[in-house]
Coordinates of C-alpha atoms and ligand atoms in Angstrom, one line a residue:
X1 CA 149.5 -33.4 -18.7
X2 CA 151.5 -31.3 -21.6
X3 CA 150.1 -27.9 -22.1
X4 CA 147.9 -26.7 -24.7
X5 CA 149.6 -23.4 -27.0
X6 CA 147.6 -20.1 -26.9
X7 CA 146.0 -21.4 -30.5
X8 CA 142.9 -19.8 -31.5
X9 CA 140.4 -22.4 -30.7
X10 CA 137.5 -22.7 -33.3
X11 CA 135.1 -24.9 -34.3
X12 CA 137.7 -26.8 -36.5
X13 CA 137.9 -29.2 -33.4
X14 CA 135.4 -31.2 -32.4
X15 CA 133.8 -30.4 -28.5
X16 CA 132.8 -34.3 -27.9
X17 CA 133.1 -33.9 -24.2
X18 CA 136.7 -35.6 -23.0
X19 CA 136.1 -38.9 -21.6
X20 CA 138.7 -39.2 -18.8
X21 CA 142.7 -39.6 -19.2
X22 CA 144.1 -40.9 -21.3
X23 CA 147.7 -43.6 -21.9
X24 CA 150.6 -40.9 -21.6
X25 CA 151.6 -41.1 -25.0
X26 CA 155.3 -40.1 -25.7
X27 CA 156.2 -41.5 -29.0
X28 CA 155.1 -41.0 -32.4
X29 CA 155.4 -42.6 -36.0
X30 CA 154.3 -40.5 -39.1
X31 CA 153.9 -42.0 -42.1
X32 CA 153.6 -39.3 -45.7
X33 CA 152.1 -39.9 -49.1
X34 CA 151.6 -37.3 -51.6
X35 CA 152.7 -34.0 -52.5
X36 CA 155.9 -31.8 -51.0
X37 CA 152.9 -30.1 -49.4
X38 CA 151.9 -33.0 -47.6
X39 CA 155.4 -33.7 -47.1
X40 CA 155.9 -30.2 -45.3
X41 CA 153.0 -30.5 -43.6
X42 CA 154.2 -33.7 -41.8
X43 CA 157.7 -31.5 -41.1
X44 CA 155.2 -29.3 -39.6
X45 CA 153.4 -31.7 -37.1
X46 CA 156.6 -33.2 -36.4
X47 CA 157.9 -29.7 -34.9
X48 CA 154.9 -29.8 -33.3
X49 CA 154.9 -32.9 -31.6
X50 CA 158.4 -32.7 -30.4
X51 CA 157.9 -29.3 -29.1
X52 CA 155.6 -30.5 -26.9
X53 CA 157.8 -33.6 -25.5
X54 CA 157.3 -36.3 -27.9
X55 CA 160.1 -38.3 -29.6
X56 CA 159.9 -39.3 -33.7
X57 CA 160.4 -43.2 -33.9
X58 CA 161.1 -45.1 -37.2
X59 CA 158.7 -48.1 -37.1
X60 CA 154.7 -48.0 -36.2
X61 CA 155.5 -51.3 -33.6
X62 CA 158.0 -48.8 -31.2
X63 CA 155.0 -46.1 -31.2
X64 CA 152.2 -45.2 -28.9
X65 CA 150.7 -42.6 -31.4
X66 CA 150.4 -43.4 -34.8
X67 CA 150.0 -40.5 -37.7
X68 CA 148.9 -41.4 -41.2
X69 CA 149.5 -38.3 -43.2
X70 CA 147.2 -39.3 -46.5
X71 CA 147.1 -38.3 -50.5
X72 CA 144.2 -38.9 -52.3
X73 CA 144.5 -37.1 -55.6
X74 CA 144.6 -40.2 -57.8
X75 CA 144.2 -43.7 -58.0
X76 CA 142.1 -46.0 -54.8
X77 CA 143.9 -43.5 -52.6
X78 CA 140.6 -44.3 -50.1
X79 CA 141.1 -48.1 -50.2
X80 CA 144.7 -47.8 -49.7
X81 CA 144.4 -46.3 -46.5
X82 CA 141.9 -48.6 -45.2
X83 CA 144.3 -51.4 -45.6
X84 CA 147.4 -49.7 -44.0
X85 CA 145.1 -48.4 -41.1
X86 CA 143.7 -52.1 -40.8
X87 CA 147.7 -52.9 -40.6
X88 CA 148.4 -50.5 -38.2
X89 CA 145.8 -51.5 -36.1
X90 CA 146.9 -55.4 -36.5
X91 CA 150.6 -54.2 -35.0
X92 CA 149.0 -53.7 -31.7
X93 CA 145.2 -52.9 -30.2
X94 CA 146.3 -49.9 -27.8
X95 CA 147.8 -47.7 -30.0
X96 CA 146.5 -44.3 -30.6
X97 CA 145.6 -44.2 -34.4
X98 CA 145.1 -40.9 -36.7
X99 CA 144.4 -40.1 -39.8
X100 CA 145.3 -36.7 -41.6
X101 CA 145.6 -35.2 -45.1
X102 CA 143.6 -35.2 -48.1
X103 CA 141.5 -38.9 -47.5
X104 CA 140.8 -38.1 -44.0
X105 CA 139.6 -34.9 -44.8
X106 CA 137.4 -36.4 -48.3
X107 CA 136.2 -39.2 -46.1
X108 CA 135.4 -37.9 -42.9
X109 CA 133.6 -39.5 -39.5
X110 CA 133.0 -42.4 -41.8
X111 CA 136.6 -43.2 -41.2
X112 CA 135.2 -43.9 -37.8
X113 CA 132.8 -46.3 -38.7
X114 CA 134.9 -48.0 -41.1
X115 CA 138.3 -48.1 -39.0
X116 CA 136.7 -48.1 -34.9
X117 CA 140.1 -47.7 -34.0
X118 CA 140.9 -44.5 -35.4
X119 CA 140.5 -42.0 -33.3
X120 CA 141.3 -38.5 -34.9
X121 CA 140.6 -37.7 -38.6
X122 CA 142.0 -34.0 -39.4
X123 CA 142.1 -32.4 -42.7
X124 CA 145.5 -29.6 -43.5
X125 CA 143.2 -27.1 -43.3
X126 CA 142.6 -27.7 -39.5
X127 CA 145.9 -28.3 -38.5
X128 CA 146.7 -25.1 -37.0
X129 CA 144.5 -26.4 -34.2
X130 CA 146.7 -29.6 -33.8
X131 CA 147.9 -28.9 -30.7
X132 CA 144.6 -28.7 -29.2
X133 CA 143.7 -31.8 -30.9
X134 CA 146.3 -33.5 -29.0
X135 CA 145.3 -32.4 -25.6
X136 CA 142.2 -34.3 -26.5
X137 CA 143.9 -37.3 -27.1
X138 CA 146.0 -36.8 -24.1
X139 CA 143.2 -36.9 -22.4
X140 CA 141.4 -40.0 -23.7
X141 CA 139.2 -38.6 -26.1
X142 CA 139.1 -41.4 -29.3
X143 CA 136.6 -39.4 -31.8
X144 CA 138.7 -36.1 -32.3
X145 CA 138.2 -34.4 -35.7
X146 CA 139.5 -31.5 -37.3
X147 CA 137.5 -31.1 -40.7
X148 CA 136.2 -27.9 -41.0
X149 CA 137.3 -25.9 -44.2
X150 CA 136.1 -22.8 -43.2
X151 CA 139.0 -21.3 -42.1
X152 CA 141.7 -17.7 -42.6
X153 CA 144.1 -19.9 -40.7
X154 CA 147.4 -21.0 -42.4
X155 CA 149.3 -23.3 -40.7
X156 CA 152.4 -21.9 -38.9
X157 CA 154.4 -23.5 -36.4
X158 CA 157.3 -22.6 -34.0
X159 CA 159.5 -24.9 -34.8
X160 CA 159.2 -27.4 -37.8
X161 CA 161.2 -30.2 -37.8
X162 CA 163.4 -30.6 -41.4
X163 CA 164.9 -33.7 -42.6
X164 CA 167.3 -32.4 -45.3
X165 CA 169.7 -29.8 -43.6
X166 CA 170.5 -28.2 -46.7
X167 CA 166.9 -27.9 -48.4
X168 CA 164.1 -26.6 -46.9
X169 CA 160.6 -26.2 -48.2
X170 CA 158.4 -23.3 -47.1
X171 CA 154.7 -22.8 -47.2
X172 CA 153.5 -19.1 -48.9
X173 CA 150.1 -19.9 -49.5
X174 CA 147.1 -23.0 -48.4
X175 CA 144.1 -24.3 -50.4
X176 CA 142.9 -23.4 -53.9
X177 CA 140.0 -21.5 -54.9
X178 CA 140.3 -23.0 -58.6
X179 CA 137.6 -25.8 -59.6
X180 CA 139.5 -27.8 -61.9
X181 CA 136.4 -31.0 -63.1
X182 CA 139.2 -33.9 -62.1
X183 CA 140.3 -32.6 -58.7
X184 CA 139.8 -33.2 -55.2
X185 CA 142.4 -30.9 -53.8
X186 CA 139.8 -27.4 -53.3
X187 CA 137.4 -29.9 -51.3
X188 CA 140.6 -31.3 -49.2
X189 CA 142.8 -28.3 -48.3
X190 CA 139.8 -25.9 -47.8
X191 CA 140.1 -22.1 -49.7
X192 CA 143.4 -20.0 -50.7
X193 CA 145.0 -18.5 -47.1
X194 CA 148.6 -16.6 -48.1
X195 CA 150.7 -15.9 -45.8
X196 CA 151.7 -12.3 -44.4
X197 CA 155.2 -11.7 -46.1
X198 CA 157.4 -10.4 -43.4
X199 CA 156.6 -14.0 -41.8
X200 CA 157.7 -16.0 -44.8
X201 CA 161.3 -13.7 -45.2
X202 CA 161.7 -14.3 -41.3
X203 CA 161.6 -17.9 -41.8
X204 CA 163.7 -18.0 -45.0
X205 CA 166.3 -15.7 -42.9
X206 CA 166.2 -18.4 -40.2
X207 CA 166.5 -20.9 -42.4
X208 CA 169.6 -19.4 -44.0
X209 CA 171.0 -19.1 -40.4
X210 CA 170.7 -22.4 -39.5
X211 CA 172.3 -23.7 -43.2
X212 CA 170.1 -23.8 -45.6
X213 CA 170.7 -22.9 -48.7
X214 CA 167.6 -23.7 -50.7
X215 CA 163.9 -23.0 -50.2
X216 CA 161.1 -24.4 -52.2
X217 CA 158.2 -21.9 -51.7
X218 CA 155.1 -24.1 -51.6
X219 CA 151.8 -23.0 -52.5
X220 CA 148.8 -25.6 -54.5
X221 CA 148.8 -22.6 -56.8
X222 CA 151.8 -19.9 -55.5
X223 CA 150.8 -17.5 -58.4
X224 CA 147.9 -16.2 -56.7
X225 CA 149.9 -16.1 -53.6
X226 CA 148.2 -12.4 -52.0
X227 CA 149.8 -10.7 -49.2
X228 CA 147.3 -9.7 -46.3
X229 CA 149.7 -7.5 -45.0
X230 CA 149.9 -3.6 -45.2
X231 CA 153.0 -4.7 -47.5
X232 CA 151.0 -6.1 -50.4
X233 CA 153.3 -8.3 -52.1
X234 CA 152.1 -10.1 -54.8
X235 CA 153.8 -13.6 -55.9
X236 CA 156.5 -11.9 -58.3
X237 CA 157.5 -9.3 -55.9
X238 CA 158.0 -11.7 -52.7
X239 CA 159.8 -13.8 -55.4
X240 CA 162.1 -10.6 -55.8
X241 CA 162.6 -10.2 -52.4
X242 CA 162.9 -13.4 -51.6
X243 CA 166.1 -13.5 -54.0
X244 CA 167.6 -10.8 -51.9
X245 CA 167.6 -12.9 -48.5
X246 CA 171.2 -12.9 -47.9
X247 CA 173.1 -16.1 -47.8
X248 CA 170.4 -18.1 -49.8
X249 CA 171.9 -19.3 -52.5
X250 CA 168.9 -21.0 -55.0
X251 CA 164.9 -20.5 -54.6
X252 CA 162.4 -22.7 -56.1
X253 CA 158.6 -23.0 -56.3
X254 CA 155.9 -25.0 -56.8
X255 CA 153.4 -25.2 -58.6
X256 CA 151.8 -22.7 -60.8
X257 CA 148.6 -22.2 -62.5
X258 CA 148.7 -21.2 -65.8
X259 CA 145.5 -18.5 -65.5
X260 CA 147.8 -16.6 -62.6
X261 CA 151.0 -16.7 -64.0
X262 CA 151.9 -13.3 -65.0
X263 CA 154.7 -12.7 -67.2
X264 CA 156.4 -10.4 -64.3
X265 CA 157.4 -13.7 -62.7
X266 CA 159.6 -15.0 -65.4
X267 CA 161.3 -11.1 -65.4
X268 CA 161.6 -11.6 -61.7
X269 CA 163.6 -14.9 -63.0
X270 CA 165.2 -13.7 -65.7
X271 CA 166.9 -10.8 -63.6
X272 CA 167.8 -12.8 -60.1
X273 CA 170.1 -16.1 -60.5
X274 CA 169.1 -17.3 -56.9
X275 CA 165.4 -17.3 -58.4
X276 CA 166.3 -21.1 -60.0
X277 CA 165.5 -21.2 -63.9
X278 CA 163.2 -23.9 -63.8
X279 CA 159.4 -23.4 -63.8
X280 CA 157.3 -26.1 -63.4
X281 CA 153.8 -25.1 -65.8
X282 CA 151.5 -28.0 -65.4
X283 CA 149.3 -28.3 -68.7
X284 CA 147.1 -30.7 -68.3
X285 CA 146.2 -31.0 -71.7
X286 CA 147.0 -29.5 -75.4
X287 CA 143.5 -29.7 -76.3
X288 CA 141.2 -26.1 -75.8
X289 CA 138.5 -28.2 -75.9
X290 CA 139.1 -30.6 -73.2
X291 CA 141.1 -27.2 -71.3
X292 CA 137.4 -26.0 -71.3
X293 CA 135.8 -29.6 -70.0
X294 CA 138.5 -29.3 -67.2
X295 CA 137.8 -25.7 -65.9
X296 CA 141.1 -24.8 -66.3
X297 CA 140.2 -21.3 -67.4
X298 CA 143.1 -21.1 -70.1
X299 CA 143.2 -22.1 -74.0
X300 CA 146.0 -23.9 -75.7
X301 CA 146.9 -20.1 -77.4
X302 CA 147.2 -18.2 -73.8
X303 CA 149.5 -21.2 -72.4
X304 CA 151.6 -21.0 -75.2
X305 CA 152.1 -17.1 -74.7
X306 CA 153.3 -18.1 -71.2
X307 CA 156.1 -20.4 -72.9
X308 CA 156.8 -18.1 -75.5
X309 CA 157.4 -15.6 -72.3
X310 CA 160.1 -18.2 -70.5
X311 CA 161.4 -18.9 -74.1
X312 CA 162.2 -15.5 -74.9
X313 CA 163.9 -15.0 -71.0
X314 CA 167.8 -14.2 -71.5
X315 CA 168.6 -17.2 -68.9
X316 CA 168.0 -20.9 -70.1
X317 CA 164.5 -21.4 -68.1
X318 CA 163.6 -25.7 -67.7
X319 CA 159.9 -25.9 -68.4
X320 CA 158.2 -28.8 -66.9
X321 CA 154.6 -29.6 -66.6
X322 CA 151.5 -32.5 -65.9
X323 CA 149.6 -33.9 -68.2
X324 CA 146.3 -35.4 -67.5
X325 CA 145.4 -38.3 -70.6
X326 CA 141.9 -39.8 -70.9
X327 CA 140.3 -37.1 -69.3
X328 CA 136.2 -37.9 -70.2
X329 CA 135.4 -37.6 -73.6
X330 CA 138.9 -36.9 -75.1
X331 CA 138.9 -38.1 -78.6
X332 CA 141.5 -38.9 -81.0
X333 CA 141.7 -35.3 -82.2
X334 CA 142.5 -33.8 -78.8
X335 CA 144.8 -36.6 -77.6
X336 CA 147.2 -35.7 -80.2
X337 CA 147.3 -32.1 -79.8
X338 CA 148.7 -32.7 -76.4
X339 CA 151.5 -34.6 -78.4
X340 CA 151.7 -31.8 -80.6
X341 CA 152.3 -29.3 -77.7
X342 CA 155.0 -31.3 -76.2
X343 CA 156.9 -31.0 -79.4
X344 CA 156.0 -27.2 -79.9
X345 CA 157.0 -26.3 -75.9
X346 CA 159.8 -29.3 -76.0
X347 CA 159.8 -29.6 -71.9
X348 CA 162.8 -30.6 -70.0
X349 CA 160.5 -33.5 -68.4
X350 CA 156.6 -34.2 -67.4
X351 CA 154.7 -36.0 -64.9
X352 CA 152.2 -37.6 -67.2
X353 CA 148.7 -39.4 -65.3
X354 CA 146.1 -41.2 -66.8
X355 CA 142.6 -39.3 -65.7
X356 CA 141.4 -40.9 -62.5
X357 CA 137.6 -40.8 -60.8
X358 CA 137.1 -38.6 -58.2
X359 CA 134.6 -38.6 -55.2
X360 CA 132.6 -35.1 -55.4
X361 CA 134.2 -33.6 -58.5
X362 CA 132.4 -32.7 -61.3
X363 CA 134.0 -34.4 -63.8
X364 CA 132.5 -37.8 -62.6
X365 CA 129.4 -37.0 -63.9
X366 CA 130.6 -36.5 -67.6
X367 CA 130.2 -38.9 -70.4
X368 CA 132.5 -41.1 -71.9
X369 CA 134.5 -42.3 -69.3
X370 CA 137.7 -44.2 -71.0
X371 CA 138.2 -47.6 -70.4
X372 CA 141.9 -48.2 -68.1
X373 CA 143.5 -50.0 -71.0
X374 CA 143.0 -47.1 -73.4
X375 CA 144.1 -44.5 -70.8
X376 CA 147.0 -46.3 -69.8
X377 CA 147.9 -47.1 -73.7
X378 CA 147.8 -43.0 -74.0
X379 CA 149.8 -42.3 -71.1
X380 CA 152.3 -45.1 -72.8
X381 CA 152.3 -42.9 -75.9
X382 CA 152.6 -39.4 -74.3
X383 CA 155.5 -40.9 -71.8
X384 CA 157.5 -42.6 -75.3
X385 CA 157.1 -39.2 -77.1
X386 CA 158.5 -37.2 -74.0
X387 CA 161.3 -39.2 -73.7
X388 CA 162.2 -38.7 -77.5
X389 CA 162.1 -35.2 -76.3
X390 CA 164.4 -35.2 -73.3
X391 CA 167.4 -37.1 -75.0
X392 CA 168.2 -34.6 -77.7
X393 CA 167.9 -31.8 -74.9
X394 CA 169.3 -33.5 -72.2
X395 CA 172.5 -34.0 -74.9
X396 CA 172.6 -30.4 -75.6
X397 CA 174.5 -30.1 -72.1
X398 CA 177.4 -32.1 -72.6
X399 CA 180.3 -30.2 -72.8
X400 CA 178.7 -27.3 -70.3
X401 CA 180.0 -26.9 -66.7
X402 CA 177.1 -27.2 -64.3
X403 CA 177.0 -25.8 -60.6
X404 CA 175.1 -28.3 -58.9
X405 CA 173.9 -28.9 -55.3
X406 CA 175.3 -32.3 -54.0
X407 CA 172.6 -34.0 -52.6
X408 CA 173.9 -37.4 -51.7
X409 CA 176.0 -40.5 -52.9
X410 CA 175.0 -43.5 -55.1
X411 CA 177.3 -46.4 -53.6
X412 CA 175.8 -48.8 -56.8
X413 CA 177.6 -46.6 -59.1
X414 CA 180.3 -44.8 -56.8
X415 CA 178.8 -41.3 -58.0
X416 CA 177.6 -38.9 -56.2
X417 CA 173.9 -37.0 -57.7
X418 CA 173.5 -33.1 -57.3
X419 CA 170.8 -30.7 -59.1
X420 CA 171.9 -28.0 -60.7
X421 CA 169.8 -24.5 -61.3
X422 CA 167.4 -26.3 -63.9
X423 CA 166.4 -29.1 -61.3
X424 CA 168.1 -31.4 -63.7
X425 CA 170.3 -34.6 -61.6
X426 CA 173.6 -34.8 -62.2
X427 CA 175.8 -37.9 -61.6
X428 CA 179.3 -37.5 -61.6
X429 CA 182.5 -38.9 -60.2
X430 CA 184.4 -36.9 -57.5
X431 CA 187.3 -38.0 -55.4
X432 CA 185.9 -37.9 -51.9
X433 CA 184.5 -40.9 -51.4
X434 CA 182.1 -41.0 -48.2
X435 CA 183.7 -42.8 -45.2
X436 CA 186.9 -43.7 -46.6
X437 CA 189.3 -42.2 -44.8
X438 CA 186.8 -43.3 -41.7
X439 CA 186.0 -39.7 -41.2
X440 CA 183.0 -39.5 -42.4
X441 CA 183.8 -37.5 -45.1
X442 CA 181.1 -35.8 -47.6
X443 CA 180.5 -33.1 -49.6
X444 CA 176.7 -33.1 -49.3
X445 CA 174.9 -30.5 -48.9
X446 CA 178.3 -28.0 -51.0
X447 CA 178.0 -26.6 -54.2
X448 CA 180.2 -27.7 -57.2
X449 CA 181.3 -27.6 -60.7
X450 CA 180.3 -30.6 -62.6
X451 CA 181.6 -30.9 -66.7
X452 CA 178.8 -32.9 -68.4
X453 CA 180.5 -35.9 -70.5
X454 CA 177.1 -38.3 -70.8
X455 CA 173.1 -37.8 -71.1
X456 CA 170.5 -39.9 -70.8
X457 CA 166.6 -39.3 -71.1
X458 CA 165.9 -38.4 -67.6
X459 CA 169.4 -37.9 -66.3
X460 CA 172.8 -36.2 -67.1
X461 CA 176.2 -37.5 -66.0
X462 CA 179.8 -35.8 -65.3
X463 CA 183.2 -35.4 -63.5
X464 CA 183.4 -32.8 -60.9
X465 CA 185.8 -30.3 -62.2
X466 CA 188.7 -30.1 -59.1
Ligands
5AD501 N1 143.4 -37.7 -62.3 C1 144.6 -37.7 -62.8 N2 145.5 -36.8 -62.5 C2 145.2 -35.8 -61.6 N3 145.9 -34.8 -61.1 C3 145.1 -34.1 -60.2 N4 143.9 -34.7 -60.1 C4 143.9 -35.8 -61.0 C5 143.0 -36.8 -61.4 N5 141.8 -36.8 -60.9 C6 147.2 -34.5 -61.5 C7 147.3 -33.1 -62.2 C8 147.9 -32.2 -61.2 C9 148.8 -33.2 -60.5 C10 149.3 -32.8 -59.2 O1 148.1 -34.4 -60.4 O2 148.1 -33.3 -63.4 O3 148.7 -31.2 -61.8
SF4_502 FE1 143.5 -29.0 -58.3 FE2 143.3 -27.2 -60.2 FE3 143.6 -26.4 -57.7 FE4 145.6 -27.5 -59.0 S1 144.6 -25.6 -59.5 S2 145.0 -28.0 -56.9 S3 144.6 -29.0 -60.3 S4 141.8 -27.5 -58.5

C-alpha cells in the first residue's frame, strides 16, 4: 500500500467508509480539455501520481486508472463527457474511472448515477487532497469525491510533472470571486486563494534551474492576485519581482480582469523586457449596456482608459481579448459597438464565442435568448472584421527583426514556428534541419533573430538572420 502525504485532511474528501482493497493500480492515463489552468492542473496531478509510483501511459486501453480532467465553460461540455466516460468505460469494465475539473465539480454525485462506473468525481478546488483521494482508491473505495468549495487551500505540489522543457506555466492565484451572468467558472473552481509569494519565486527559481526560460503566471483573474504573506505583494509588484528572477528570460500571464487591472501593471511592463509586451484584456463586449447585463463591473469608457494606458507604454504592448456575441438581449445597437471597439483598440487577435447557456448562472434566466443561427452569424461578422484588423498590423512587422522562442518544426512547410515577446508565431526558414545529419539536431527550446519578409492574418513569416 503507497503512503498517504502529511495533507491536511478536511472535509473536501468524502469519509464513505473504505470497503476493502482494492486492484493495485500502477498506471495512469489523463486526458485535458480546457484552459492552461486545467492544463497545469493535470501537470500537477501527474507529479503527483508519479511521486507516488505510478507511470503516465499514452492510450486509456494500457491503463488501470483512468483521469478525465474536464472543461465546461461553453458548449454541451456535460454531454460530451458522458459519451467519452461511456467510451472509457466500453475499453474495459475493471478500470478505475475519474472524473475531475469544471463538469465534475458542476455535476457532482449525479455523475455517479449517470456513469456507475465512475468512481471519483473531484473539483480543482479539492485537489490539494488528491493524494488522499487516492489512498481511497487504493483501497477499493469506488464513490470518492472531492467537491467541497469551501476551501484557503491552493493547490501546490512537490513535484509537477511539465511537458514542454522550455515553458513552464505557474499557478499565483485559484478561483474567482467575480460573478460574471454567463459563467460557470466561480461555481467550479471555488473562491480566489493567492499564493504566498516567496513560494511562487522559489518555484520560478527552480524552474530556471532546471531550463526554463519562460513562465506563464496563471491565475482565472491574476490582477487581484493578494499575497497572504507578511510580504504583501500585490499582482504588479510580484510581476516586478518576478522580472528580476535571474536567468528567466520572458514572463507571461494570464488572464486579467478589466475591473483589477491597475495601470501600475502596464509600468511594471513598460519598464522590465522579461515582463513580455503582450496583455491579454478580455472584453467581452463593447456595449456598457450589455457590460452591465453581464456583471462585469466596468463600462466601455473605463476599458478604454486601460487601452489608452498600454497604448501610451513606451514598448509596443500586443493587446488581445474575448469577446462574448449574443449574450441575452443584445440588440443591433450593442452588437455593433463591439465592432466599433475592435476598430478603436485595433487588437493584435481575439478569441471570439458565441454566448452559451449555463447550468446555475444567472444569465439563464434572462430574456431574449438568441437563436444559434443569429449568434453564430455574429460571431461570423466579429471574426471577418478582426481579421481585416490583424493583416494591416500583422504587415506592419515586415522588415523588423524579431527575437523569437523556437518552439518546434513544421515538416509540411520545412519551417520551423517560434513566438516572439508579443506572443505573435513566427515561421521562418533556418538551416538546421531536425535529424539530418542523424543527430538529432534542433534548436528548440533557443532564442533567435528572425527578419520578417511575409504576414498573414493570424501569422507572420521570416528567415532566421545567421
Ligand atoms: N458563453 C460563451 N463564452 C463564455 N466564456 C465564458 N463563459 C462563457 C459562456 N457562457 C468565454 C469568455 C471568457 C472565456 C474564457 O470564455 O469570453 O473570457
Ligand atoms: Fe468567469 Fe468572470 Fe471569473 Fe472570468 S472573471 S472566470 S469570466 S466569473
Amino acid at each position: 500500500m503507497l503512503l498517504s502525504w502529511n495533507y491536511r485532511q478536511t472535509e473536501a474528501i468524502c469519509t464513505v467508509p473504505i470497503m476493502g482493497v482494492g486492484p493495485r493500480m500502477n498506471k495512469f492515463y489523463i486526458e485535458t480539455f480546457g484552459c492552461q489552468m486545467n492544463v497545469h492542473d493535470s501537470e500537477k496531478v501527474i507529479g503527483t501520481l508519479v511521486g507516488k509510483g505510478y507511470s503516465q501511459v499514452e492510450t486509456p486501453d494500457e491503463a488501470d486508472l483512468v483521469l478525465y480532467n474536464t472543461c465546461s465553460i461553453r458548449d454541451r461540455a456535460e454531454q460530451k463527457v458522458f459519451n467519452r466516460l461511456n467510451d472509457f468505460k466500453k475499453r474495459s469494465k475493471d478500470k478505475v474511472i475519474g472524473v475531475l475539473g469544471c463538469v465534475a465539480q458542476q455535476e457532482g454525485e449525479k455523475i455517479f448515477d449517470r456513469a456507475p462506473y465512475v468512481s471519483l468525481v473531484a473539483g480543482s478546488a479539492s485537489y490539494n487532497q488528491f493524494p488522499q483521494m487516492l489512498v481511497q482508491l487504493e483501497a477499493g473505495n469506488r464513490r470518492v469525491t472531492g467537491l467541497s468549495l469551501d476551501t484557503e487551500d491552493t493547490f501546490e505540489v512537490p513535484y509537477t510533472r511539465r511537458d514542454n522543457p522550455h515553458k513552464a506555466f505557474l499557478t499565483i492565484i485559484e478561483g474567482c470571486n467575480k460573478s460574471c451572468a454567463y459563467c460557470v467558472v466561480p461555481m467550479t473552481r471555488g473562491p480566489e486563494r493567492s499564493r504566498a509569494s516567496a513560494g511562487v519565486l522559489e518555484e520560478a527559481r527552480q524552474l530556471v534551474l532546471n531550463g526554463y526560460s519562460e513562465i506563464t503566471l496563471l491565475g482565472q483573474n491574476v490582477n487581484s492576485y493578494m499575497d497572504p504573506s507578511d510580504a504583501g505583494l500585490d499582482f504588479a509588484k510580484l510581476l516586478r519581482r518576478m522580472g528580476e528572477v535571474e536567468g528567466l528570460k520572458r514572463v507571461r500571464f494570464t488572464t486579467s480582469h478589466p475591473r483589477d487591472f491597475v495601470k501600475e501593471i502596464v509600468d511594471a511592463v513598460d519598464e522590465n523586457p522579461v515582463l513580455c509586451n503582450h496583455i491579454h484584456l478580455p472584453v467581452q463586449s463593447g456595449s456598457t449596456t450589455v457590460l452591465d447585463r453581464m456583471q462585469r463591473l466596468y463600462t466601455r469608457d473605463e476599458y478604454m482608459r486601460r487601452i489608452e494606458w498600454m497604448k501610451n507604454a513606451k514598448r509596443n504592448i500586443a493587446i488581445t481579448s474575448d469577446i462574448i456575441v449574443g449574450f441575452p438581449g443584445e440588440t443591433d445597437e450593442e452588437f455593433a459597438q463591439t465592432l466599433h471597439l475592435l476598430d478603436e483598440v485595433q487588437y493584435d487577435a481575439i478569441f471570439a464565442f458565441k454566448y452559451s447557456q449555463r447550468p446555475n448562472t444567472p444569465a439563464l434566466q434572462y430574456k431574449d435568448h438568441m437563436s444559434e443561427e443569429e449568434k453564430g452569424s455574429r460571431l461570423g461578422v466579429v471574426q471577418e472584421h478582426q481579421r481585416q484588423i490583424q493583416i494591416p498590423r500583422n504587415a506592419s512587422y515586415i522588415g523588423n527583426v524579431e527575437e523569437v522562442i523556437v518552439d518546434g518544426y513544421n515538416k509540411a512547410t520545412q519551417q520551423w514556428l517560434g513566438k516572439n515577446t508579443q506572443n505573435k508565431t513566427i515561421s521562418f526558414s533556418h538551416p538546421v534541419i531536425p535529424g539530418s545529419g542523424g543527430d538529432g539536431s534542433t534548436i528548440e527550446g533557443s532564442y533567435l533573430k528572425v527578419r520578417v519578409t511575409r504576414s498573414g492574418p493570424s501569422s507572420l513569416g521570416g528567415e532566421a538572420v545567421v
